[in-house]
Each structure stands twice: as C-alpha cells, then as structure tokens.
mmCIF file of C-alpha atoms in Angstrom:
data_model
loop_
_atom_site.group_PDB
_atom_site.id
_atom_site.type_symbol
_atom_site.label_atom_id
_atom_site.label_comp_id
_atom_site.label_asym_id
_atom_site.label_seq_id
_atom_site.Cartn_x
_atom_site.Cartn_y
_atom_site.Cartn_z
ATOM 1 C CA MET A 1 0.000 0.000 0.000
ATOM 2 C CA LYS A 2 2.824 2.446 0.871
ATOM 3 C CA LYS A 3 4.452 1.782 -2.504
ATOM 4 C CA LEU A 4 1.143 2.477 -4.252
ATOM 5 C CA VAL A 5 0.672 5.762 -2.382
ATOM 6 C CA ALA A 6 4.264 6.782 -3.131
ATOM 7 C CA SER A 7 3.754 6.002 -6.824
ATOM 8 C CA ILE A 8 0.581 8.089 -6.961
ATOM 9 C CA LEU A 9 2.318 11.014 -5.234
ATOM 10 C CA CYS A 10 5.220 10.819 -7.664
ATOM 11 C CA LEU A 11 2.812 10.824 -10.594
ATOM 12 C CA ILE A 12 0.964 13.865 -9.242
ATOM 13 C CA LEU A 13 4.290 15.649 -8.696
ATOM 14 C CA ALA A 14 5.367 14.822 -12.217
ATOM 15 C CA PHE A 15 2.112 16.247 -13.568
ATOM 16 C CA SER A 16 2.575 19.411 -11.528
ATOM 17 C CA MET A 17 6.159 19.885 -12.625
ATOM 18 C CA SER A 18 5.245 19.270 -16.260
ATOM 19 C CA ALA A 19 2.311 21.709 -16.128
ATOM 20 C CA CYS A 20 3.886 24.571 -14.210
ATOM 21 C CA TYR A 21 7.535 24.618 -15.155
ATOM 22 C CA TYR A 22 8.003 24.802 -18.892
ATOM 23 C CA SER A 23 11.199 26.762 -19.350
ATOM 24 C CA GLU A 24 11.145 29.974 -21.374
ATOM 25 C CA SER A 25 12.725 28.209 -24.350
ATOM 26 C CA GLU A 26 10.201 25.347 -24.105
ATOM 27 C CA GLN A 27 7.361 27.847 -24.073
ATOM 28 C CA GLU A 28 8.729 29.479 -27.201
ATOM 29 C CA GLU A 29 8.916 26.076 -28.893
ATOM 30 C CA ILE A 30 5.309 25.275 -27.982
ATOM 31 C CA ILE A 31 4.094 28.645 -29.269
ATOM 32 C CA SER A 32 6.057 28.128 -32.501
ATOM 33 C CA MET A 33 4.509 24.660 -32.820
ATOM 34 C CA PHE A 34 0.930 25.953 -32.643
ATOM 35 C CA ASP A 35 1.741 28.890 -34.916
ATOM 36 C CA SER A 36 3.118 26.481 -37.527
ATOM 37 C CA PHE A 37 -0.200 24.667 -37.868
ATOM 38 C CA ASP A 38 -2.591 25.449 -40.725
ATOM 39 C CA ASN A 39 -4.964 27.400 -38.469
ATOM 40 C CA ASN A 40 -8.429 27.827 -39.969
ATOM 41 C CA LYS A 41 -10.083 31.184 -39.150
ATOM 42 C CA ASN A 42 -13.695 30.105 -39.742
ATOM 43 C CA PHE A 43 -14.747 29.713 -36.131
ATOM 44 C CA ALA A 44 -16.155 31.544 -33.140
ATOM 45 C CA LEU A 45 -15.146 30.605 -29.589
ATOM 46 C CA LEU A 46 -16.567 31.942 -26.344
ATOM 47 C CA THR A 47 -14.644 31.761 -23.067
ATOM 48 C CA TYR A 48 -15.527 33.343 -19.737
ATOM 49 C CA PHE A 49 -13.570 36.476 -20.652
ATOM 50 C CA GLU A 50 -13.335 36.681 -24.432
ATOM 51 C CA LEU A 51 -15.226 36.164 -27.652
ATOM 52 C CA VAL A 52 -12.814 35.016 -30.364
ATOM 53 C CA VAL A 53 -13.845 35.201 -34.034
ATOM 54 C CA GLY A 54 -11.011 34.138 -36.301
ATOM 55 C CA ASP A 55 -8.063 36.413 -35.483
ATOM 56 C CA ASN A 56 -10.142 38.851 -33.437
ATOM 57 C CA HIS A 57 -10.393 38.767 -29.634
ATOM 58 C CA TYR A 58 -13.145 40.765 -27.898
ATOM 59 C CA ASP A 59 -13.542 41.402 -24.181
ATOM 60 C CA VAL A 60 -17.032 40.118 -23.313
ATOM 61 C CA ASN A 61 -17.418 42.924 -20.764
ATOM 62 C CA GLU A 62 -17.197 45.430 -23.618
ATOM 63 C CA LEU A 63 -20.064 43.859 -25.582
ATOM 64 C CA LYS A 64 -23.025 45.882 -24.330
ATOM 65 C CA TYR A 65 -26.567 46.906 -25.168
ATOM 66 C CA ASP A 66 -28.041 50.051 -23.632
ATOM 67 C CA GLY A 67 -25.123 50.150 -21.186
ATOM 68 C CA LYS A 68 -25.620 46.565 -19.990
ATOM 69 C CA ILE A 69 -23.309 43.619 -20.688
ATOM 70 C CA CYS A 70 -24.674 41.172 -23.261
ATOM 71 C CA ASN A 71 -24.880 37.741 -21.648
ATOM 72 C CA ILE A 72 -23.990 35.519 -24.614
ATOM 73 C CA VAL A 73 -25.891 32.228 -24.635
ATOM 74 C CA TYR A 74 -25.415 30.910 -28.187
ATOM 75 C CA LEU A 75 -22.921 31.341 -31.029
ATOM 76 C CA ASP A 76 -24.316 31.047 -34.554
ATOM 77 C CA LYS A 77 -22.612 31.216 -37.935
ATOM 78 C CA ASP A 78 -23.287 34.918 -38.514
ATOM 79 C CA GLY A 79 -23.392 36.216 -34.953
ATOM 80 C CA PHE A 80 -24.429 35.491 -31.393
ATOM 81 C CA TYR A 81 -27.621 35.495 -29.335
ATOM 82 C CA SER A 82 -27.565 37.165 -25.939
ATOM 83 C CA VAL A 83 -29.758 38.626 -23.214
ATOM 84 C CA THR A 84 -29.647 41.640 -20.946
ATOM 85 C CA PHE A 85 -31.715 42.127 -17.810
ATOM 86 C CA ASP A 86 -33.464 45.338 -16.794
ATOM 87 C CA SER A 87 -34.661 43.782 -13.521
ATOM 88 C CA ASP A 88 -35.299 40.379 -11.951
ATOM 89 C CA THR A 89 -38.273 39.919 -14.290
ATOM 90 C CA GLU A 90 -37.479 42.089 -17.342
ATOM 91 C CA VAL A 91 -35.312 40.689 -20.135
ATOM 92 C CA ASN A 92 -34.121 41.840 -23.585
ATOM 93 C CA PHE A 93 -33.463 39.252 -26.320
ATOM 94 C CA LEU A 94 -30.660 40.268 -28.709
ATOM 95 C CA PHE A 95 -28.740 39.197 -31.811
ATOM 96 C CA THR A 96 -25.301 40.620 -32.665
ATOM 97 C CA SER A 97 -23.534 40.179 -36.010
ATOM 98 C CA TYR A 98 -19.828 39.331 -36.003
ATOM 99 C CA ASP A 99 -19.379 41.904 -38.789
ATOM 100 C CA ASP A 100 -20.192 45.005 -36.764
ATOM 101 C CA LEU A 101 -20.814 43.776 -33.179
ATOM 102 C CA GLU A 102 -23.890 46.016 -32.986
ATOM 103 C CA PRO A 103 -26.640 44.347 -30.889
ATOM 104 C CA VAL A 104 -30.101 44.247 -32.466
ATOM 105 C CA LEU A 105 -33.117 43.996 -30.162
ATOM 106 C CA LEU A 106 -35.254 41.002 -31.142
ATOM 107 C CA GLY A 107 -37.803 41.494 -28.393
ATOM 108 C CA GLU A 108 -38.340 42.310 -24.762
ATOM 109 C CA GLU A 109 -40.543 40.636 -22.180
ATOM 110 C CA THR A 110 -41.626 41.024 -18.605
ATOM 111 C CA LEU A 111 -41.572 37.506 -17.211
ATOM 112 C CA PRO A 112 -44.111 36.185 -14.709
ATOM 113 C CA SER A 113 -41.612 35.536 -11.906
ATOM 114 C CA HIS A 114 -38.004 35.815 -10.718
ATOM 115 C CA ILE A 115 -35.324 34.954 -13.328
ATOM 116 C CA SER A 116 -32.633 32.428 -12.425
ATOM 117 C CA ARG A 117 -29.828 34.212 -14.268
ATOM 118 C CA ASN A 118 -27.466 31.234 -14.087
ATOM 119 C CA TYR A 119 -30.004 29.171 -16.023
ATOM 120 C CA VAL A 120 -30.299 30.890 -19.385
ATOM 121 C CA PHE A 121 -29.842 28.668 -22.437
ATOM 122 C CA PHE A 122 -30.710 28.303 -26.116
ATOM 123 C CA VAL A 123 -32.429 25.343 -27.769
ATOM 124 C CA ASP A 124 -34.474 24.813 -30.973
ATOM 125 C CA ARG A 125 -34.282 28.500 -31.972
ATOM 126 C CA CYS A 126 -35.574 29.530 -28.552
ATOM 127 C CA PHE A 127 -34.111 31.392 -25.629
ATOM 128 C CA GLY A 128 -34.792 29.425 -22.481
ATOM 129 C CA ILE A 129 -34.859 30.834 -18.953
ATOM 130 C CA LYS A 130 -35.484 29.049 -15.702
ATOM 131 C CA LEU A 131 -37.957 30.947 -13.512
ATOM 132 C CA ARG A 132 -38.422 30.584 -9.769
ATOM 133 C CA VAL A 133 -42.016 30.140 -8.661
ATOM 134 C CA GLY A 134 -43.146 30.434 -5.043
ATOM 135 C CA GLU A 135 -41.659 31.838 -1.865
ATOM 136 C CA THR A 136 -40.658 28.639 -0.029
ATOM 137 C CA GLU A 137 -37.051 27.717 0.820
ATOM 138 C CA GLU A 138 -37.000 25.394 -2.196
ATOM 139 C CA PRO A 139 -39.371 27.065 -4.667
ATOM 140 C CA ASP A 140 -40.681 25.252 -7.712
ATOM 141 C CA SER A 141 -39.444 26.415 -11.092
ATOM 142 C CA ILE A 142 -40.506 26.510 -14.715
ATOM 143 C CA ASN A 143 -38.667 26.836 -18.018
ATOM 144 C CA TYR A 144 -39.788 29.798 -20.107
ATOM 145 C CA PHE A 145 -39.069 29.675 -23.871
ATOM 146 C CA TRP A 146 -39.079 32.608 -26.302
ATOM 147 C CA ASN A 147 -38.805 31.767 -30.032
ATOM 148 C CA VAL A 148 -36.478 34.108 -31.963
ATOM 149 C CA ASP A 149 -38.394 33.672 -35.251
ATOM 150 C CA THR A 150 -42.027 33.782 -34.149
ATOM 151 C CA HIS A 151 -41.692 35.429 -30.697
ATOM 152 C CA GLU A 152 -44.043 32.744 -29.404
ATOM 153 C CA ILE A 153 -43.853 31.885 -25.726
ATOM 154 C CA THR A 154 -44.085 28.394 -24.258
ATOM 155 C CA VAL A 155 -43.696 27.236 -20.676
ATOM 156 C CA GLU A 156 -42.872 23.804 -19.278
ATOM 157 C CA GLU A 157 -42.356 22.428 -15.797
ATOM 158 C CA SER A 158 -38.668 22.558 -14.884
ATOM 159 C CA GLN A 159 -37.259 19.136 -14.012
ATOM 160 C CA ASP A 160 -33.737 18.609 -12.656
ATOM 161 C CA GLU A 161 -32.879 16.183 -15.460
ATOM 162 C CA THR A 162 -34.143 18.613 -18.097
ATOM 163 C CA ASN A 163 -32.181 21.491 -16.592
ATOM 164 C CA ARG A 164 -28.974 19.446 -16.614
ATOM 165 C CA MET A 165 -29.542 18.596 -20.272
ATOM 166 C CA TYR A 166 -30.153 22.215 -21.267
ATOM 167 C CA ASN A 167 -27.435 23.849 -19.192
ATOM 168 C CA ARG A 168 -24.651 21.265 -19.380
ATOM 169 C CA SER A 169 -24.991 20.165 -22.983
ATOM 170 C CA ILE A 170 -21.483 19.712 -24.376
ATOM 171 C CA ASP A 171 -22.691 20.932 -27.807
ATOM 172 C CA ASN A 172 -25.071 23.623 -26.493
ATOM 173 C CA ASN A 173 -28.185 21.681 -27.530
ATOM 174 C CA ARG A 174 -27.317 21.719 -31.247
ATOM 175 C CA SER A 175 -27.040 18.258 -32.738
ATOM 176 C CA LYS A 176 -30.115 16.209 -33.597
ATOM 177 C CA ASP A 177 -28.129 13.326 -35.122
ATOM 178 C CA TYR A 178 -25.649 12.693 -32.309
ATOM 179 C CA SER A 179 -25.690 12.581 -28.529
ATOM 180 C CA TYR A 180 -22.730 12.911 -26.176
ATOM 181 C CA LYS A 181 -21.663 11.534 -22.835
ATOM 182 C CA VAL A 182 -18.704 12.557 -20.686
ATOM 183 C CA PRO A 183 -17.580 11.045 -17.356
ATOM 184 C CA ASN A 184 -18.905 12.706 -14.228
ATOM 185 C CA GLY A 185 -16.599 15.463 -12.992
ATOM 186 C CA SER A 186 -14.185 15.010 -15.882
ATOM 187 C CA ASN A 187 -13.752 15.554 -19.611
ATOM 188 C CA HIS A 188 -11.006 13.007 -20.320
ATOM 189 C CA TYR A 189 -13.099 11.342 -23.016
ATOM 190 C CA ILE A 190 -16.332 11.757 -24.959
ATOM 191 C CA GLU A 191 -18.691 8.956 -25.945
ATOM 192 C CA ILE A 192 -20.523 9.897 -29.139
ATOM 193 C CA THR A 193 -23.646 8.018 -30.222
ATOM 194 C CA HIS A 194 -25.249 8.220 -33.662
ATOM 195 C CA ASN A 195 -28.899 8.470 -32.689
ATOM 196 C CA GLU A 196 -30.318 6.695 -35.749
ATOM 197 C CA THR A 197 -28.022 3.646 -35.717
ATOM 198 C CA GLY A 198 -27.198 3.511 -32.006
ATOM 199 C CA VAL A 199 -23.492 3.149 -32.828
ATOM 200 C CA THR A 200 -21.285 4.607 -30.074
ATOM 201 C CA LYS A 201 -17.660 5.649 -30.475
ATOM 202 C CA ARG A 202 -15.201 7.217 -28.088
ATOM 203 C CA ILE A 203 -12.720 10.082 -28.348
ATOM 204 C CA ASP A 204 -9.854 10.190 -25.837
ATOM 205 C CA ALA A 205 -6.149 11.071 -25.753
ATOM 206 C CA SER A 206 -5.349 8.278 -28.226
ATOM 207 C CA VAL A 207 -6.866 10.389 -31.022
ATOM 208 C CA LEU A 208 -3.707 12.542 -30.908
ATOM 209 C CA ASN A 209 -1.718 9.563 -32.216
ATOM 210 C CA THR A 210 -3.674 9.526 -35.487
ATOM 211 C CA PHE A 211 -2.438 12.774 -37.120
ATOM 212 C CA GLU A 212 0.879 14.596 -37.302
ATOM 213 C CA GLU A 213 -0.102 17.743 -35.422
ATOM 214 C CA GLY A 214 -1.674 15.589 -32.725
ATOM 215 C CA LYS A 215 1.572 13.663 -32.252
ATOM 216 C CA LYS A 216 3.441 16.943 -31.793
ATOM 217 C CA ILE A 217 0.853 18.149 -29.262
ATOM 218 C CA LYS A 218 0.994 14.864 -27.350
ATOM 219 C CA LYS A 219 4.793 15.029 -27.208
ATOM 220 C CA ALA A 220 4.589 18.579 -25.890
ATOM 221 C CA TYR A 221 1.995 17.534 -23.301
ATOM 222 C CA GLY A 222 4.343 14.872 -21.911
ATOM 223 C CA LEU A 223 2.694 13.056 -19.002
ATOM 224 C CA LEU A 224 -0.159 15.549 -19.083
ATOM 225 C CA SER A 225 -1.520 13.887 -22.228
ATOM 226 C CA LEU A 226 -3.230 11.561 -19.739
ATOM 227 C CA LEU A 227 -5.330 14.573 -18.715
ATOM 228 C CA PHE A 228 -6.445 15.258 -22.289
ATOM 229 C CA GLY A 229 -10.024 16.506 -22.434
ATOM 230 C CA ALA A 230 -12.653 18.193 -24.555
ATOM 231 C CA ASP A 231 -14.621 21.182 -23.269
ATOM 232 C CA ASN A 232 -17.141 21.581 -26.095
ATOM 233 C CA VAL A 233 -18.108 19.906 -29.366
ATOM 234 C CA TYR A 234 -19.720 21.078 -32.596
ATOM 235 C CA GLU A 235 -21.099 18.667 -35.202
ATOM 236 C CA GLN A 236 -21.365 19.432 -38.909
ATOM 237 C CA ASN A 237 -22.099 16.812 -41.608
ATOM 238 C CA GLY A 238 -20.773 13.961 -39.471
ATOM 239 C CA ASN A 239 -17.620 15.846 -38.516
ATOM 240 C CA ILE A 240 -17.163 16.364 -34.784
ATOM 241 C CA TYR A 241 -15.137 19.434 -33.808
ATOM 242 C CA PHE A 242 -13.911 19.430 -30.215
ATOM 243 C CA VAL A 243 -11.917 21.905 -28.124
ATOM 244 C CA SER A 244 -8.959 20.944 -25.923
ATOM 245 C CA TYR A 245 -6.739 22.951 -23.593
ATOM 246 C CA PHE A 246 -2.959 23.326 -23.506
ATOM 247 C CA GLU A 247 -1.300 25.189 -20.626
ATOM 248 C CA VAL A 248 1.924 26.840 -21.760
ATOM 249 C CA GLY A 249 2.890 29.129 -18.888
ATOM 250 C CA PHE A 250 2.398 29.013 -15.141
ATOM 251 C CA LEU A 251 -1.330 28.884 -14.242
ATOM 252 C CA GLY A 252 -2.276 29.244 -17.898
ATOM 253 C CA ASP A 253 -0.517 32.546 -18.645
ATOM 254 C CA PRO A 254 -0.202 32.034 -21.610
ATOM 255 C CA SER A 255 -2.197 29.056 -22.930
ATOM 256 C CA TYR A 256 -3.953 27.638 -25.981
ATOM 257 C CA TYR A 257 -7.265 26.146 -26.900
ATOM 258 C CA TYR A 258 -7.064 24.031 -30.027
ATOM 259 C CA ILE A 259 -9.874 22.556 -32.121
ATOM 260 C CA THR A 260 -9.626 19.070 -33.615
ATOM 261 C CA LYS A 261 -11.845 17.880 -36.469
ATOM 262 C CA TRP A 262 -12.809 14.184 -36.226
ATOM 263 C CA ASN A 263 -15.072 12.244 -38.598
ATOM 264 C CA PHE A 264 -17.510 9.848 -36.950
ATOM 265 C CA GLU A 265 -17.607 7.360 -39.846
ATOM 266 C CA THR A 266 -13.914 7.194 -40.760
ATOM 267 C CA GLU A 267 -12.500 8.192 -37.330
ATOM 268 C CA GLU A 268 -9.937 10.307 -39.189
ATOM 269 C CA ALA A 269 -8.732 13.389 -37.311
ATOM 270 C CA GLU A 270 -6.888 16.591 -38.190
ATOM 271 C CA ILE A 271 -6.080 19.884 -36.534
ATOM 272 C CA PHE A 272 -8.629 22.581 -37.387
ATOM 273 C CA THR A 273 -7.234 25.581 -35.554
ATOM 274 C CA SER A 274 -5.538 26.810 -32.386
ATOM 275 C CA VAL A 275 -6.174 29.947 -30.364
ATOM 276 C CA TYR A 276 -3.594 31.753 -28.240
ATOM 277 C CA PHE A 277 -4.576 33.397 -24.934
ATOM 278 C CA GLU A 278 -2.212 35.675 -23.033
ATOM 279 C CA THR A 279 -4.028 34.966 -19.760
ATOM 280 C CA PHE A 280 -5.897 31.907 -18.487
ATOM 281 C CA PRO A 281 -9.322 31.847 -20.265
ATOM 282 C CA GLU A 282 -11.033 29.833 -17.465
ATOM 283 C CA GLY A 283 -12.929 27.581 -19.870
ATOM 284 C CA VAL A 284 -14.942 27.382 -23.076
ATOM 285 C CA ILE A 285 -18.653 28.203 -22.923
ATOM 286 C CA ASP A 286 -19.554 27.742 -26.585
ATOM 287 C CA MET A 287 -18.092 27.181 -30.052
ATOM 288 C CA CYS A 288 -19.306 27.475 -33.637
ATOM 289 C CA ILE A 289 -17.746 26.592 -36.982
ATOM 290 C CA ILE A 290 -18.649 29.405 -39.387
#
C-alpha cells in the first residue's frame, strides 16, 4: 500500500512539474509549434472572458446593449444570441452580427416571476430561462421559452434532469443526429452516439496519435496527455469538432485552446485551428464553426 501511495504522489508531482515549469525556451517552442499549424479562421469561440472570431479577440465585458453587458448564450454562424436584464423579471433578447458587433433587439418581455440568471440557455431556436415560482425555501421552477423567429412563448415544468440537459450540454443543444456523454466530474473522453443507428464511439487522448499535429501536441503535453479533455463539441455533416486545452505558462498565462476535427464514420482526425490566450481563459462556454 505504501508503494502504491508513493507512486501516486510521484505521478501527481510529475504532472505538476510538467504543467507549471516549462522553461522559457520550451514555451517558445510550444508557441512556434501551434503557430506552424494550418490554423483555420472560420470559427467563433466563447470563453468566460473573451469572444474570439477568427483572429479577433473581444472582451465580453465590452459587448453591451443600452449600457448593460450582453450575456452571450449561443454562437451562430453569422453572430451570437444574448440577453440583458433590466430587472429580476425584465429581459431583452438580442442578436449581434460578427461583422459590426452592434446588438439588435429582437424582443423584450416582462416575465411572470423571478429569473434564475445562471439558467439561461438556447435550444431549438428559442431562448430558455429558468424561472423561480413560489416563496418557499425550495421554490418550484418553470422553463420559459421565447422563439427568436415567431416570438411565441411556451412554458414547461422545470425538471432537474431537463435542466442538466439544457445547461450542461457539451454541444449547447445543437445536434439532432448525435448525442454525447462525458464522465462525471471530468472531460477526459467523450462517448458519441449516432442516434439513428445507435453506434457509439469514443474520443480520448489516443486520437492525438492519429495525425501529425496531434503527435506533436501529445509530445509537448508529456505526461499531461493523460489529462487530455474536450470542453465543447460542434457537429457538422458527421464531422465532430472538439476543443482541448494546452497550458503553456504558469497557471495558464499564456495558454492555448485548439480545435480538432474528427469524422464519426472514418475516425480520421486533423487539426482545425488553435487559439492563443495571453491569460488563463477559465474555460470554453460555446463554439461554432462558421
């Protein structure tokens, strides 16, 4: 048992050393590696601090409507959908084009009860908001939907399982042909199921062995390739795009997110693009291939 504990501690130490102590020259090599890739610019990526569209990085706190920060909930090919709140019951529904970043008001509503601002999502061309109902310690809740095309309103009872599906969807409720499963509390692999055939396949760190850029990334990871993960996915014509993280400097200053394109039928993979961040981006909220 003592040997096992010692081995685990050594492994953790090795991970820590590998993650936090790239030398300056090693960091330069890693940055040169990512810069050498054929980085596609046809994407939008949303982190907790930045919206990235191709080569352009925007501070999300600077994206405002009527003086209020746009809370981005969904990236589309031409722009993003967001909301602002005038009060605990008043909400504005917005669309902003990537071309000019000028928010356009789609509609505004006064909702029937208190808005749970951490539970705003987008599904089937609808904004969705979880509303608190009642004054008890554990109030009931409902999901309120507002359609961006018709402005129709629908309401459904809010179930815990439904809320998890809406708010923790790894592809932001996009794909109708595929469903995704990740291990609890981790993102070290993704199980992808084709809904029509029931065929399930798995993406994990071994995918990096199947293409040249991936082999270079895995070599640069070192032992940390065991912690390979995917934060978000985007499906298009059977191609699964997934985002992974690479920490270059101490505590992620600087770091990269890179997008891999993987075909469900052939299981062939290739690098799609990589994105440099001067400071730790905290995580990916959404992604779109445009």
